[in-house]
Amino acid sequence: MDTDLSADFATTASIHVALERETYTAGDLVRGYAQLQNLREKQMRSMSVELTGQSQTAIEFEKTGRNAGISVSQEAHTFLQARVEAATFQHGTIPVGTFQCPFEIQLPQTAPGSMLHIQKFPALTDGHSVRIVYFVSVRCHPADSDTDFLARAVPIDVYAKPPASTSSVHVTDDRITTSCLCCAAGRVQMTLRANKPSYADDEVIQAEFELASQGKWKAGFADVSLVRETRWTAKDKEVTKTSVEFIERFPDTTSSTQSVPVTLRDGLPPSVHVGSLRISYALTLSAPSEKSSRAPKSNRNRRPDLTLPVSITRSAPSPTHELLQGWKGAGREHHGVSWEPSIPYAPDPALSVERLVQPGVLARVLDAD
């Protein structure tokens, strides 16, 4: 159980977090120290530091009936929770003075990248919002109680680690085509390629496609698109949004292979699949036959002929002071605790608290993809 800071602790002590840096890549060590300034001796068993990663979702909806109006359903899923004992105090007492309690916690190699938002959170204008946040927090464990309390929390920014593979990827479909219900028009082989499977959001996807036909079948045109699908839930609500981020049409499909440079739009959210949130990207190829392409109504909801999944990672840092702005928390345990940036990192051996436990991380990593 967590409680707010006691009046005695709040008036006679202060705790801040200092980090080596505020931006990290999956797999990095998060190093820093919790700085405690204590003005009066008090009973305290230990202090621990936690690194938490959460996906946070919100869906706005309209209620009907007696309580009609606009409401927001919110959900927070903790996919990473790692804890290290930063300091244990002899005889359960913190003496008067200033102390630095060093810590280091390793991010998982598969940690998803933090994401500020797609819209504001909660989104009272568009109606929907998603984001991923990480924060470092300090917990105090009083000597005379089994309860603890959250003393301080600061946000950090995390980049996902892109796949190591840089080999090209492709998808091919070989099919029999028809010109009417009973006549075969021939065989066509469609191929869609990308120069690698994963991209930073400031890169250009070098794509290409090929249509090889045997027989009478001929494409009316070819469309190459980059499609984003965002799917998330918040309690009993669910939203799926699909958007076309890029499309180029090729009226002439007679060339054997055609190149398609796909420029990524600024501000694209990164690919992610964690908790109740999934953002995915795919290159698609649509090549209707020359005959069917003359009937636009029949092609309005046509599925693409080929779909090639690709992933996108973030290249520029998010402003950490905004990462947790407006956050309402996963539960009541963080209620009332203010967020702050880390203080300047200036370790001083003379202030370091000797840890009475073996250094190490007690980590609980939950379904981080």
Tab-separated table of C-alpha atoms in Angstrom:
chain	number	residue	atom	x	y	z
A	1	MET	CA	0.000	0.000	0.000
A	2	ASP	CA	1.236	3.492	-0.819
A	3	THR	CA	0.584	6.700	1.057
A	4	ASP	CA	1.407	10.344	0.435
A	5	LEU	CA	4.553	11.793	1.999
A	6	SER	CA	4.104	12.339	5.724
A	7	ALA	CA	4.063	15.924	6.943
A	8	ASP	CA	7.269	15.290	8.888
A	9	PHE	CA	9.139	13.901	5.876
A	10	ALA	CA	7.856	16.615	3.551
A	11	THR	CA	8.975	19.431	5.844
A	12	THR	CA	12.284	18.012	7.068
A	13	ALA	CA	13.631	16.147	4.014
A	14	SER	CA	13.756	16.346	0.222
A	15	ILE	CA	14.497	13.728	-2.435
A	16	HIS	CA	15.547	14.349	-6.033
A	17	VAL	CA	16.729	12.100	-8.859
A	18	ALA	CA	19.877	12.749	-10.902
A	19	LEU	CA	20.390	10.829	-14.160
A	20	GLU	CA	23.468	10.563	-16.381
A	21	ARG	CA	21.146	11.443	-19.239
A	22	GLU	CA	17.449	11.567	-20.039
A	23	THR	CA	17.471	9.702	-23.381
A	24	TYR	CA	18.252	5.984	-23.736
A	25	THR	CA	18.146	3.122	-26.241
A	26	ALA	CA	16.674	-0.294	-25.424
A	27	GLY	CA	19.354	-2.364	-23.681
A	28	ASP	CA	21.108	0.661	-22.105
A	29	LEU	CA	21.922	1.010	-18.422
A	30	VAL	CA	19.962	3.774	-16.690
A	31	ARG	CA	22.468	5.188	-14.196
A	32	GLY	CA	21.994	7.882	-11.606
A	33	TYR	CA	21.456	8.508	-7.925
A	34	ALA	CA	18.704	9.519	-5.567
A	35	GLN	CA	19.803	12.548	-3.551
A	36	LEU	CA	18.374	12.814	-0.070
A	37	GLN	CA	18.730	15.970	2.009
A	38	ASN	CA	17.681	15.176	5.566
A	39	LEU	CA	17.289	17.944	8.151
A	40	ARG	CA	16.221	15.779	11.074
A	41	GLU	CA	16.996	12.193	12.083
A	42	LYS	CA	14.146	9.877	11.175
A	43	GLN	CA	13.271	6.187	11.117
A	44	MET	CA	13.714	4.717	7.621
A	45	ARG	CA	14.569	1.134	6.712
A	46	SER	CA	15.643	1.612	3.076
A	47	MET	CA	15.153	3.418	-0.221
A	48	SER	CA	14.546	1.727	-3.559
A	49	VAL	CA	14.506	2.992	-7.141
A	50	GLU	CA	12.079	1.701	-9.770
A	51	LEU	CA	12.072	1.934	-13.557
A	52	THR	CA	8.554	1.625	-14.942
A	53	GLY	CA	7.305	1.429	-18.531
A	54	GLN	CA	3.634	1.864	-19.354
A	55	SER	CA	1.351	2.045	-22.353
A	56	GLN	CA	-1.492	4.475	-21.698
A	57	THR	CA	-4.657	4.615	-23.761
A	58	ALA	CA	-7.782	6.765	-23.719
A	59	ILE	CA	-10.992	6.618	-25.724
A	60	GLU	CA	-13.619	9.329	-25.626
A	61	PHE	CA	-17.235	8.275	-26.048
A	62	GLU	CA	-20.716	9.675	-25.598
A	63	LYS	CA	-22.887	8.288	-22.827
A	64	THR	CA	-26.629	8.108	-23.273
A	65	GLY	CA	-29.528	7.862	-20.884
A	66	ARG	CA	-29.747	9.462	-17.477
A	67	ASN	CA	-26.032	10.295	-17.303
A	68	ALA	CA	-25.738	11.450	-20.921
A	69	GLY	CA	-22.615	13.354	-21.876
A	70	ILE	CA	-18.995	12.982	-22.933
A	71	SER	CA	-16.893	10.494	-20.982
A	72	VAL	CA	-13.327	9.187	-21.309
A	73	SER	CA	-12.336	5.573	-20.770
A	74	GLN	CA	-8.652	5.241	-19.737
A	75	GLU	CA	-6.308	2.303	-19.282
A	76	ALA	CA	-2.647	1.957	-18.295
A	77	HIS	CA	-0.732	-1.275	-18.888
A	78	THR	CA	2.588	-1.760	-17.085
A	79	PHE	CA	4.878	-3.781	-19.354
A	80	LEU	CA	8.140	-3.100	-17.464
A	81	GLN	CA	8.791	-2.838	-13.739
A	82	ALA	CA	12.369	-3.091	-12.466
A	83	ARG	CA	13.509	-2.294	-8.920
A	84	VAL	CA	16.909	-1.903	-7.264
A	85	GLU	CA	17.628	-1.395	-3.580
A	86	ALA	CA	19.458	1.953	-3.595
A	87	ALA	CA	20.278	2.159	0.121
A	88	THR	CA	19.618	0.406	3.411
A	89	PHE	CA	20.166	2.389	6.610
A	90	GLN	CA	21.918	0.957	9.659
A	91	HIS	CA	19.636	0.522	12.676
A	92	GLY	CA	16.741	1.781	10.507
A	93	THR	CA	17.732	5.417	10.959
A	94	ILE	CA	18.595	8.176	8.482
A	95	PRO	CA	21.034	10.633	10.069
A	96	VAL	CA	21.034	14.343	9.384
A	97	GLY	CA	22.902	15.271	6.201
A	98	THR	CA	22.910	15.050	2.413
A	99	PHE	CA	23.324	11.627	0.815
A	100	GLN	CA	23.577	10.261	-2.727
A	101	CYS	CA	22.209	6.750	-3.261
A	102	PRO	CA	23.577	5.450	-6.600
A	103	PHE	CA	21.664	2.986	-8.766
A	104	GLU	CA	21.737	1.397	-12.200
A	105	ILE	CA	18.930	-0.478	-13.946
A	106	GLN	CA	19.176	-2.069	-17.378
A	107	LEU	CA	16.468	-1.570	-19.967
A	108	PRO	CA	15.420	-4.776	-21.764
A	109	GLN	CA	16.778	-5.215	-25.298
A	110	THR	CA	13.175	-5.465	-26.502
A	111	ALA	CA	11.883	-2.331	-24.737
A	112	PRO	CA	9.483	-0.422	-27.025
A	113	GLY	CA	10.230	3.231	-27.743
A	114	SER	CA	8.501	5.914	-25.747
A	115	MET	CA	5.885	7.884	-27.631
A	116	LEU	CA	4.546	11.239	-26.545
A	117	HIS	CA	1.122	11.049	-28.149
A	118	ILE	CA	-0.862	10.793	-31.331
A	119	GLN	CA	-3.332	13.306	-30.007
A	120	LYS	CA	-3.454	14.968	-26.596
A	121	PHE	CA	-4.127	12.741	-23.586
A	122	PRO	CA	-6.963	12.550	-22.817
A	123	ALA	CA	-8.121	13.635	-26.262
A	124	LEU	CA	-11.212	15.737	-25.705
A	125	THR	CA	-11.155	17.016	-29.285
A	126	ASP	CA	-10.493	14.066	-31.585
A	127	GLY	CA	-11.700	11.568	-29.017
A	128	HIS	CA	-8.839	9.053	-28.885
A	129	SER	CA	-5.271	8.984	-27.586
A	130	VAL	CA	-2.367	6.599	-27.020
A	131	ARG	CA	1.176	6.885	-25.689
A	132	ILE	CA	4.095	5.001	-24.099
A	133	VAL	CA	5.990	6.460	-21.138
A	134	TYR	CA	8.915	5.511	-18.902
A	135	PHE	CA	9.719	6.990	-15.512
A	136	VAL	CA	12.249	6.522	-12.709
A	137	SER	CA	10.803	6.764	-9.204
A	138	VAL	CA	12.108	6.630	-5.631
A	139	ARG	CA	10.299	4.714	-2.903
A	140	CYS	CA	10.935	5.083	0.831
A	141	HIS	CA	10.406	2.191	3.255
A	142	PRO	CA	9.839	3.358	6.865
A	143	ALA	CA	11.432	1.259	9.619
A	144	ASP	CA	8.302	1.014	11.732
A	145	SER	CA	5.834	0.061	9.001
A	146	ASP	CA	5.301	-2.454	6.193
A	147	THR	CA	3.956	0.327	3.963
A	148	ASP	CA	6.065	2.428	1.631
A	149	PHE	CA	5.488	5.658	-0.235
A	150	LEU	CA	6.459	7.147	-3.561
A	151	ALA	CA	8.733	10.108	-2.946
A	152	ARG	CA	9.779	11.296	-6.401
A	153	ALA	CA	9.391	10.407	-10.085
A	154	VAL	CA	11.071	11.703	-13.256
A	155	PRO	CA	10.382	10.815	-16.914
A	156	ILE	CA	12.945	9.426	-19.358
A	157	ASP	CA	12.854	9.006	-23.131
A	158	VAL	CA	13.557	5.569	-24.672
A	159	TYR	CA	14.318	4.623	-28.274
A	160	ALA	CA	13.429	1.163	-29.538
A	161	LYS	CA	16.354	-0.829	-30.918
A	162	PRO	CA	15.784	-1.513	-34.631
A	163	PRO	CA	16.304	-5.065	-35.955
A	164	ALA	CA	19.921	-5.851	-36.809
A	165	SER	CA	19.024	-7.230	-40.227
A	166	THR	CA	19.588	-4.891	-43.176
A	167	SER	CA	18.800	-7.477	-45.856
A	168	SER	CA	16.054	-6.750	-48.346
A	169	VAL	CA	12.611	-8.254	-47.770
A	170	HIS	CA	9.981	-9.166	-50.327
A	171	VAL	CA	6.653	-10.875	-50.851
A	172	THR	CA	5.569	-12.639	-54.053
A	173	ASP	CA	2.232	-13.953	-55.273
A	174	ASP	CA	1.792	-16.234	-58.271
A	175	ARG	CA	-1.833	-16.542	-59.380
A	176	ILE	CA	-4.110	-17.637	-62.204
A	177	THR	CA	-6.147	-14.746	-63.577
A	178	THR	CA	-9.505	-14.886	-65.289
A	179	SER	CA	-11.088	-12.775	-67.988
A	180	CYS	CA	-14.589	-14.087	-67.322
A	181	LEU	CA	-16.228	-16.673	-65.097
A	182	CYS	CA	-15.075	-19.640	-67.177
A	183	CYS	CA	-12.007	-18.487	-69.107
A	184	ALA	CA	-8.468	-18.230	-67.819
A	185	ALA	CA	-6.593	-15.139	-68.983
A	186	GLY	CA	-3.174	-16.409	-67.967
A	187	ARG	CA	-0.774	-16.308	-65.049
A	188	VAL	CA	0.647	-13.260	-63.336
A	189	GLN	CA	3.435	-13.038	-60.775
A	190	MET	CA	3.478	-9.976	-58.511
A	191	THR	CA	6.491	-9.055	-56.371
A	192	LEU	CA	6.901	-6.238	-53.855
A	193	ARG	CA	10.312	-5.540	-52.266
A	194	ALA	CA	11.850	-3.213	-49.671
A	195	ASN	CA	15.588	-2.708	-49.174
A	196	LYS	CA	15.352	-3.610	-45.448
A	197	PRO	CA	12.684	-4.492	-42.848
A	198	SER	CA	13.025	-1.522	-40.454
A	199	TYR	CA	13.480	2.237	-40.872
A	200	ALA	CA	14.016	5.339	-38.783
A	201	ASP	CA	11.354	7.956	-39.368
A	202	ASP	CA	13.822	10.238	-41.186
A	203	GLU	CA	14.791	7.588	-43.773
A	204	VAL	CA	13.419	6.806	-47.226
A	205	ILE	CA	12.047	3.329	-47.921
A	206	GLN	CA	13.541	2.091	-51.185
A	207	ALA	CA	10.733	-0.065	-52.530
A	208	GLU	CA	10.203	-1.681	-55.918
A	209	PHE	CA	7.583	-3.862	-57.560
A	210	GLU	CA	7.377	-6.172	-60.538
A	211	LEU	CA	4.453	-7.541	-62.539
A	212	ALA	CA	5.231	-10.512	-64.804
A	213	SER	CA	2.266	-11.682	-66.874
A	214	GLN	CA	1.906	-14.732	-69.088
A	215	GLY	CA	-1.193	-14.626	-71.235
A	216	LYS	CA	-3.791	-11.951	-71.915
A	217	TRP	CA	-3.931	-10.408	-68.439
A	218	LYS	CA	-2.768	-6.799	-68.190
A	219	ALA	CA	-2.842	-4.400	-65.224
A	220	GLY	CA	-4.757	-1.163	-65.618
A	221	PHE	CA	-2.416	0.554	-63.139
A	222	ALA	CA	-0.426	-0.212	-59.993
A	223	ASP	CA	-0.704	1.558	-56.639
A	224	VAL	CA	2.077	1.325	-54.057
A	225	SER	CA	1.079	2.551	-50.593
A	226	LEU	CA	2.381	2.780	-47.033
A	227	VAL	CA	-0.478	2.001	-44.661
A	228	ARG	CA	-0.536	2.499	-40.881
A	229	GLU	CA	-2.939	0.622	-38.629
A	230	THR	CA	-3.409	1.775	-35.023
A	231	ARG	CA	-5.424	-0.424	-32.695
A	232	TRP	CA	-5.962	0.128	-28.981
A	233	THR	CA	-8.374	-0.561	-26.160
A	234	ALA	CA	-9.287	1.265	-22.968
A	235	LYS	CA	-11.214	-0.964	-20.591
A	236	ASP	CA	-14.292	-2.093	-22.527
A	237	LYS	CA	-13.773	0.256	-25.501
A	238	GLU	CA	-11.792	-0.504	-28.658
A	239	VAL	CA	-10.678	1.615	-31.620
A	240	THR	CA	-8.998	0.698	-34.917
A	241	LYS	CA	-7.821	3.432	-37.279
A	242	THR	CA	-6.234	2.865	-40.684
A	243	SER	CA	-4.509	5.654	-42.584
A	244	VAL	CA	-2.617	5.818	-45.877
A	245	GLU	CA	0.673	7.626	-45.211
A	246	PHE	CA	1.957	7.423	-48.801
A	247	ILE	CA	0.576	6.390	-52.186
A	248	GLU	CA	1.917	6.546	-55.735
A	249	ARG	CA	0.127	5.355	-58.874
A	250	PHE	CA	1.904	3.872	-61.898
A	251	PRO	CA	-0.279	3.984	-65.034
A	252	ASP	CA	2.376	2.132	-67.050
A	253	THR	CA	3.122	-1.337	-65.676
A	254	THR	CA	4.927	-2.744	-68.701
A	255	SER	CA	8.411	-2.168	-67.252
A	256	SER	CA	9.895	-5.270	-65.649
A	257	THR	CA	10.801	-3.607	-62.327
A	258	GLN	CA	9.799	-0.160	-61.086
A	259	SER	CA	11.389	1.679	-58.145
A	260	VAL	CA	9.307	3.525	-55.563
A	261	PRO	CA	11.101	5.788	-53.051
A	262	VAL	CA	8.730	6.160	-50.079
A	263	THR	CA	9.404	9.330	-48.064
A	264	LEU	CA	8.202	9.064	-44.479
A	265	ARG	CA	6.092	11.877	-43.069
A	266	ASP	CA	7.381	13.910	-40.099
A	267	GLY	CA	5.788	12.943	-36.817
A	268	LEU	CA	4.880	9.351	-37.649
A	269	PRO	CA	4.395	7.327	-34.447
A	270	PRO	CA	6.782	4.356	-34.146
A	271	SER	CA	5.796	0.729	-34.645
A	272	VAL	CA	4.866	-0.905	-31.346
A	273	HIS	CA	2.957	-3.861	-29.929
A	274	VAL	CA	2.604	-3.803	-26.165
A	275	GLY	CA	-0.330	-4.140	-23.812
A	276	SER	CA	-3.525	-2.863	-25.378
A	277	LEU	CA	-1.699	-0.830	-28.030
A	278	ARG	CA	-0.545	-1.905	-31.490
A	279	ILE	CA	0.812	0.355	-34.251
A	280	SER	CA	1.915	-1.412	-37.427
A	281	TYR	CA	2.984	-0.414	-40.936
A	282	ALA	CA	2.904	-2.224	-44.266
A	283	LEU	CA	3.776	-1.540	-47.881
A	284	THR	CA	0.965	-2.619	-50.176
A	285	LEU	CA	0.650	-3.238	-53.907
A	286	SER	CA	-2.684	-3.071	-55.713
A	287	ALA	CA	-2.768	-3.940	-59.420
A	288	PRO	CA	-6.303	-4.460	-60.761
A	289	SER	CA	-6.716	-5.812	-64.245
A	290	GLU	CA	-7.168	-3.360	-67.090
A	291	LYS	CA	-10.799	-4.383	-67.430
A	292	SER	CA	-11.742	-4.144	-63.750
A	293	SER	CA	-9.844	-0.868	-63.261
A	294	ARG	CA	-12.380	0.863	-65.519
A	295	ALA	CA	-15.058	0.217	-62.904
A	296	PRO	CA	-14.019	2.491	-59.998
A	297	LYS	CA	-16.956	1.517	-57.786
A	298	SER	CA	-15.899	-2.125	-57.742
A	299	ASN	CA	-12.376	-1.110	-56.685
A	300	ARG	CA	-13.382	1.313	-53.967
A	301	ASN	CA	-12.952	-1.245	-51.163
A	302	ARG	CA	-10.570	-3.534	-53.002
A	303	ARG	CA	-8.007	-5.315	-50.864
A	304	PRO	CA	-4.347	-4.939	-51.878
A	305	ASP	CA	-2.850	-7.790	-53.864
A	306	LEU	CA	0.356	-7.829	-51.789
A	307	THR	CA	1.133	-6.679	-48.240
A	308	LEU	CA	4.716	-6.365	-46.945
A	309	PRO	CA	5.082	-5.489	-43.219
A	310	VAL	CA	7.798	-2.962	-42.290
A	311	SER	CA	8.619	-1.302	-38.967
A	312	ILE	CA	9.427	2.318	-38.159
A	313	THR	CA	11.466	3.628	-35.212
A	314	ARG	CA	11.782	7.171	-33.900
A	315	SER	CA	14.892	9.219	-34.753
A	316	ALA	CA	14.409	12.421	-32.711
A	317	PRO	CA	13.983	12.705	-28.920
A	318	SER	CA	10.686	13.638	-27.310
A	319	PRO	CA	10.633	16.573	-24.888
A	320	THR	CA	10.907	14.749	-21.561
A	321	HIS	CA	9.178	17.500	-19.614
A	322	GLU	CA	6.027	16.754	-21.653
A	323	LEU	CA	6.194	12.958	-21.541
A	324	LEU	CA	4.089	12.685	-18.416
A	325	GLN	CA	2.100	15.905	-18.706
A	326	GLY	CA	-1.516	15.246	-17.791
A	327	TRP	CA	-0.832	11.639	-16.794
A	328	LYS	CA	-3.484	10.262	-14.435
A	329	GLY	CA	-1.638	7.062	-13.529
A	330	ALA	CA	-2.431	3.371	-13.626
A	331	GLY	CA	-4.052	3.529	-10.199
A	332	ARG	CA	-4.186	5.457	-6.970
A	333	GLU	CA	-0.639	4.642	-5.920
A	334	HIS	CA	0.823	7.632	-7.789
A	335	HIS	CA	-1.917	10.105	-6.925
A	336	GLY	CA	-0.626	13.383	-5.547
A	337	VAL	CA	3.054	12.889	-6.451
A	338	SER	CA	4.423	15.600	-8.710
A	339	TRP	CA	6.709	14.854	-11.661
A	340	GLU	CA	9.932	16.788	-12.138
A	341	PRO	CA	12.976	16.740	-14.444
A	342	SER	CA	16.143	15.129	-13.087
A	343	ILE	CA	18.582	17.402	-11.270
A	344	PRO	CA	22.097	17.937	-12.751
A	345	TYR	CA	24.211	14.783	-12.552
A	346	ALA	CA	27.184	15.542	-10.253
A	347	PRO	CA	28.131	12.444	-8.228
A	348	ASP	CA	30.216	13.162	-5.133
A	349	PRO	CA	31.987	10.191	-3.463
A	350	ALA	CA	31.901	12.038	-0.151
A	351	LEU	CA	28.085	11.973	-0.231
A	352	SER	CA	27.646	8.390	-1.450
A	353	VAL	CA	25.699	6.028	0.794
A	354	GLU	CA	27.357	2.607	1.170
A	355	ARG	CA	24.794	0.040	0.162
A	356	LEU	CA	24.472	-2.768	2.652
A	357	VAL	CA	23.079	-5.147	0.052
A	358	GLN	CA	24.728	-6.646	-2.984
A	359	PRO	CA	24.220	-4.387	-6.029
A	360	GLY	CA	21.758	-5.827	-8.480
A	361	VAL	CA	18.382	-5.409	-10.015
A	362	LEU	CA	15.234	-7.183	-8.926
A	363	ALA	CA	13.333	-6.955	-12.170
A	364	ARG	CA	9.889	-7.971	-13.324
A	365	VAL	CA	9.560	-7.625	-17.096
A	366	LEU	CA	6.068	-8.236	-18.391
A	367	ASP	CA	5.335	-9.087	-22.059
A	368	ALA	CA	7.649	-6.433	-23.538
A	369	ASP	CA	7.776	-7.194	-27.252
